[in-house]
Tab-separated table of C-alpha atoms in Angstrom:
chain	number	residue	atom	x	y	z
A	116	UNK	CA	138.781	106.835	57.330
A	117	UNK	CA	141.215	105.822	60.075
A	118	UNK	CA	141.496	102.180	61.229
A	119	UNK	CA	143.606	101.366	64.176
A	120	UNK	CA	145.202	97.893	64.739
A	121	UNK	CA	146.107	97.781	68.491
A	122	UNK	CA	149.669	96.768	68.807
A	123	UNK	CA	150.044	95.803	72.540
A	124	UNK	CA	152.837	93.260	72.275
A	125	UNK	CA	150.455	90.548	72.061
A	126	UNK	CA	152.618	88.407	69.391
A	127	UNK	CA	153.166	88.610	65.709
A	128	UNK	CA	150.267	90.611	64.021
A	129	UNK	CA	151.929	91.010	60.589
A	130	UNK	CA	149.463	89.011	58.873
A	131	UNK	CA	146.683	91.124	60.220
A	132	UNK	CA	148.397	94.194	59.088
A	133	UNK	CA	149.039	92.866	55.611
A	134	UNK	CA	145.528	91.634	55.106
A	135	UNK	CA	143.969	95.017	56.228
A	136	UNK	CA	146.442	96.692	53.948
A	137	UNK	CA	145.580	94.507	51.044
A	138	UNK	CA	141.934	95.293	51.340
A	139	UNK	CA	142.285	98.963	51.969
A	140	UNK	CA	144.558	99.523	48.814
A	141	UNK	CA	145.941	102.748	50.136
A	142	UNK	CA	142.446	104.212	50.248
A	143	UNK	CA	142.233	104.120	53.956
A	144	UNK	CA	144.656	105.244	56.733
A	145	UNK	CA	145.781	102.154	58.826
A	146	UNK	CA	147.774	102.844	61.998
A	147	UNK	CA	149.447	100.054	63.939
A	148	UNK	CA	149.775	101.478	67.374
A	149	UNK	CA	148.790	101.475	71.155
A	150	UNK	CA	148.833	105.217	71.128
A	151	UNK	CA	145.656	106.247	73.084
A	152	UNK	CA	144.950	109.536	71.083
A	153	UNK	CA	145.303	107.598	67.748
A	154	UNK	CA	142.765	105.094	69.131
A	155	UNK	CA	140.380	107.557	70.228
A	156	UNK	CA	140.358	109.532	66.959
A	157	UNK	CA	139.975	106.235	64.789
A	158	UNK	CA	136.716	105.440	63.091
A	159	UNK	CA	137.329	101.558	63.676
A	160	UNK	CA	139.559	99.573	65.834
A	161	UNK	CA	141.065	96.150	65.410
A	162	UNK	CA	141.911	94.042	68.480
A	163	UNK	CA	144.127	91.010	67.679
A	164	UNK	CA	145.425	88.581	70.126
A	165	UNK	CA	147.859	85.698	70.256
A	166	UNK	CA	148.992	83.480	73.033
A	167	UNK	CA	147.061	82.843	76.289
A	168	UNK	CA	144.088	84.796	77.455
A	169	UNK	CA	146.215	85.714	80.564
A	170	UNK	CA	149.154	86.988	78.744
A	171	UNK	CA	147.020	89.184	76.454
A	172	UNK	CA	145.027	90.696	79.297
A	173	UNK	CA	148.265	91.437	81.074
A	174	UNK	CA	149.673	93.100	77.953
A	175	UNK	CA	146.736	95.184	77.776
A	176	UNK	CA	146.910	96.217	81.268
A	177	UNK	CA	150.627	96.975	80.882
A	178	UNK	CA	149.843	99.933	78.757
A	179	UNK	CA	148.625	102.636	80.947
A	180	UNK	CA	145.195	103.890	79.927
A	181	UNK	CA	144.629	101.430	77.069
A	182	UNK	CA	141.784	99.443	78.608
A	183	UNK	CA	139.981	102.594	79.561
A	184	UNK	CA	140.571	103.904	76.047
A	185	UNK	CA	139.199	100.910	74.432
A	186	UNK	CA	136.140	100.882	76.725
A	187	UNK	CA	135.417	104.609	75.890
A	188	UNK	CA	135.842	103.584	72.113
A	189	UNK	CA	133.635	100.661	72.020
A	190	UNK	CA	131.368	100.924	74.966
A	191	UNK	CA	130.705	104.561	75.442
A	192	UNK	CA	131.263	105.966	71.828
A	193	UNK	CA	129.817	102.806	70.106
A	194	UNK	CA	132.418	102.738	67.437
A	195	UNK	CA	132.980	99.569	65.445
A	196	UNK	CA	135.758	97.276	66.958
A	197	UNK	CA	136.582	93.818	65.755
A	198	UNK	CA	138.410	91.332	67.941
A	199	UNK	CA	140.353	88.439	66.509
A	200	UNK	CA	141.148	85.053	68.173
A	201	UNK	CA	142.063	85.956	71.911
A	202	UNK	CA	140.966	89.469	70.894
A	203	UNK	CA	137.597	88.108	70.741
A	204	UNK	CA	138.000	85.932	73.870
A	205	UNK	CA	138.947	89.163	75.868
A	206	UNK	CA	135.273	90.433	75.425
A	207	UNK	CA	134.227	87.904	78.228
A	208	UNK	CA	134.069	88.456	81.809
A	209	UNK	CA	136.547	85.999	82.772
A	210	UNK	CA	138.940	83.450	81.378
A	211	UNK	CA	140.354	80.145	82.831
A	212	UNK	CA	143.571	79.618	80.780
A	213	UNK	CA	146.521	79.340	83.139
A	214	UNK	CA	144.638	81.009	85.951
A	215	UNK	CA	141.394	82.793	86.527
A	216	UNK	CA	141.654	86.164	84.754
A	217	UNK	CA	139.196	89.000	84.482
A	218	UNK	CA	138.427	89.981	80.902
A	219	UNK	CA	136.992	93.128	79.363
A	220	UNK	CA	133.603	92.302	80.254
A	221	UNK	CA	131.905	93.643	77.026
A	222	UNK	CA	129.894	90.560	76.268
A	223	UNK	CA	128.903	88.400	79.589
A	224	UNK	CA	130.375	85.028	79.534
A	225	UNK	CA	133.531	82.801	80.063
A	226	UNK	CA	136.479	81.392	78.216
A	227	UNK	CA	136.941	77.644	78.961
A	228	UNK	CA	139.089	74.943	77.568
A	229	UNK	CA	137.456	73.167	74.705
A	230	UNK	CA	136.303	69.611	75.905
A	231	UNK	CA	138.377	67.247	73.923
A	232	UNK	CA	136.363	64.365	75.086
A	233	UNK	CA	139.211	62.417	76.577
A	234	UNK	CA	141.592	63.135	73.855
A	235	UNK	CA	139.262	62.149	70.984
A	236	UNK	CA	139.825	65.633	69.592
A	237	UNK	CA	143.350	67.115	69.338
A	238	UNK	CA	144.122	70.514	71.004
A	239	UNK	CA	144.883	73.029	69.873
A	240	UNK	CA	142.012	72.965	67.271
A	241	UNK	CA	144.313	74.029	64.336
A	242	UNK	CA	143.412	74.298	60.635
A	243	UNK	CA	140.514	74.812	58.412
A	244	UNK	CA	136.906	74.087	59.565
A	245	UNK	CA	133.590	75.055	58.341
A	246	UNK	CA	131.541	77.753	60.113
A	247	UNK	CA	127.699	77.600	60.609
A	248	UNK	CA	126.358	81.206	60.161
A	249	UNK	CA	123.479	81.478	62.673
A	250	UNK	CA	122.703	85.053	62.606
A	251	UNK	CA	122.449	87.828	59.791
A	252	UNK	CA	125.801	89.504	60.802
A	253	UNK	CA	126.988	92.535	58.910
A	254	UNK	CA	130.517	91.015	58.689
A	255	UNK	CA	129.135	87.972	56.950
A	256	UNK	CA	127.599	90.032	54.130
A	257	UNK	CA	127.991	87.845	50.749
A	258	UNK	CA	129.730	85.017	52.788
A	259	UNK	CA	128.250	81.620	51.987
A	260	UNK	CA	127.343	79.462	55.028
A	261	UNK	CA	129.456	76.504	55.703
A	262	UNK	CA	132.661	78.494	54.358
A	263	UNK	CA	135.910	77.356	55.691
A	264	UNK	CA	137.983	79.509	58.157
A	265	UNK	CA	141.301	78.954	59.714
A	266	UNK	CA	141.638	78.179	63.342
A	267	UNK	CA	144.278	77.899	66.043
A	268	UNK	CA	142.964	77.751	69.557
A	269	UNK	CA	142.439	75.514	72.604
A	270	UNK	CA	139.955	77.575	74.571
A	271	UNK	CA	136.359	78.710	73.552
A	272	UNK	CA	134.315	81.692	74.240
A	273	UNK	CA	130.779	80.777	75.972
A	274	UNK	CA	128.641	83.913	76.063
A	275	UNK	CA	125.645	83.953	78.361
A	276	UNK	CA	123.380	85.789	75.619
A	277	UNK	CA	123.166	83.317	72.852
A	278	UNK	CA	121.693	86.102	70.622
A	279	UNK	CA	125.222	87.506	70.367
A	280	UNK	CA	126.656	84.367	68.594
A	281	UNK	CA	126.817	84.941	64.926
A	282	UNK	CA	128.386	81.562	63.876
A	283	UNK	CA	129.638	78.235	65.257
A	284	UNK	CA	132.109	75.518	64.282
A	285	UNK	CA	131.669	72.000	65.066
A	286	UNK	CA	134.901	70.684	66.844
A	287	UNK	CA	133.930	68.311	69.874
A	288	UNK	CA	130.714	70.469	70.162
A	289	UNK	CA	129.193	73.594	68.710
A	290	UNK	CA	131.986	76.140	69.363
A	291	UNK	CA	131.215	79.854	69.039
A	292	UNK	CA	133.538	81.191	66.454
A	293	UNK	CA	131.843	84.627	65.765
A	294	UNK	CA	129.944	87.074	67.783
A	295	UNK	CA	128.131	90.415	67.173
A	296	UNK	CA	126.687	92.901	69.856
A	297	UNK	CA	125.670	96.247	68.308
A	298	UNK	CA	128.925	97.689	67.387
A	299	UNK	CA	131.300	94.993	68.744
A	300	UNK	CA	132.313	92.025	66.532
A	301	UNK	CA	134.631	89.042	67.023
A	302	UNK	CA	135.917	86.042	65.363
A	303	UNK	CA	137.658	82.978	67.009
A	304	UNK	CA	139.021	82.096	63.628
A	305	UNK	CA	141.695	84.161	61.737
A	306	UNK	CA	140.100	86.059	58.779
A	307	UNK	CA	143.563	87.256	58.065
A	308	UNK	CA	144.760	83.657	57.435
A	309	UNK	CA	141.381	82.462	55.831
A	310	UNK	CA	142.247	83.311	52.146
A	311	UNK	CA	139.652	85.302	49.884
A	312	UNK	CA	136.779	84.732	52.155
A	313	UNK	CA	138.705	86.091	55.276
A	314	UNK	CA	139.437	89.057	53.065
A	315	UNK	CA	136.013	89.515	52.208
A	316	UNK	CA	135.053	89.536	56.140
A	317	UNK	CA	137.753	92.188	56.687
A	318	UNK	CA	136.321	94.188	53.756
A	319	UNK	CA	132.845	93.968	55.350
A	320	UNK	CA	134.141	95.323	58.639
A	321	UNK	CA	135.945	98.253	56.963
A	322	UNK	CA	132.733	99.031	55.049
A	323	UNK	CA	130.506	98.966	57.997
């Protein structure tokens, strides 16, 4: 099996690489690249994302043909793709961080700043928080509800179709922290920074 972690200059992705390598234990071929042909020939793709929605979208668009290749992989060919943090947020139609920015449009919705209720809640939302699994998602196989995951974000993805939501977390409101739509999966939290439970989620994705 070939798994590609897309490296499009969106920040430090070493922890993503390390966690996938740990789970794979040399039994799988893991590529870290933005090479279009390698992405096309992959069995699964991981789309990480750090920084702002705008900067990540611009970084994707700066690599000629990358967005079209990801569309072909996930939308046309229906191969499994996992978005992490801003990687998930870019599934949306539009994001409002810095300026209004068009997303990939894979799951209709928007990315807006978390309502911190007049500074009652600190932003960014950093640290461990419980997740409420609201859908029987394949990546949550053998994961107990109310498990703790690690978060770092100030913006939230608000999908139009609530059936795509697989988990939420309580921070100012019920924030969407995981989605699933057919072959497309995304987590707002960082499974690669969420200890053994996070590694189990990565394993579940690899075993799809």
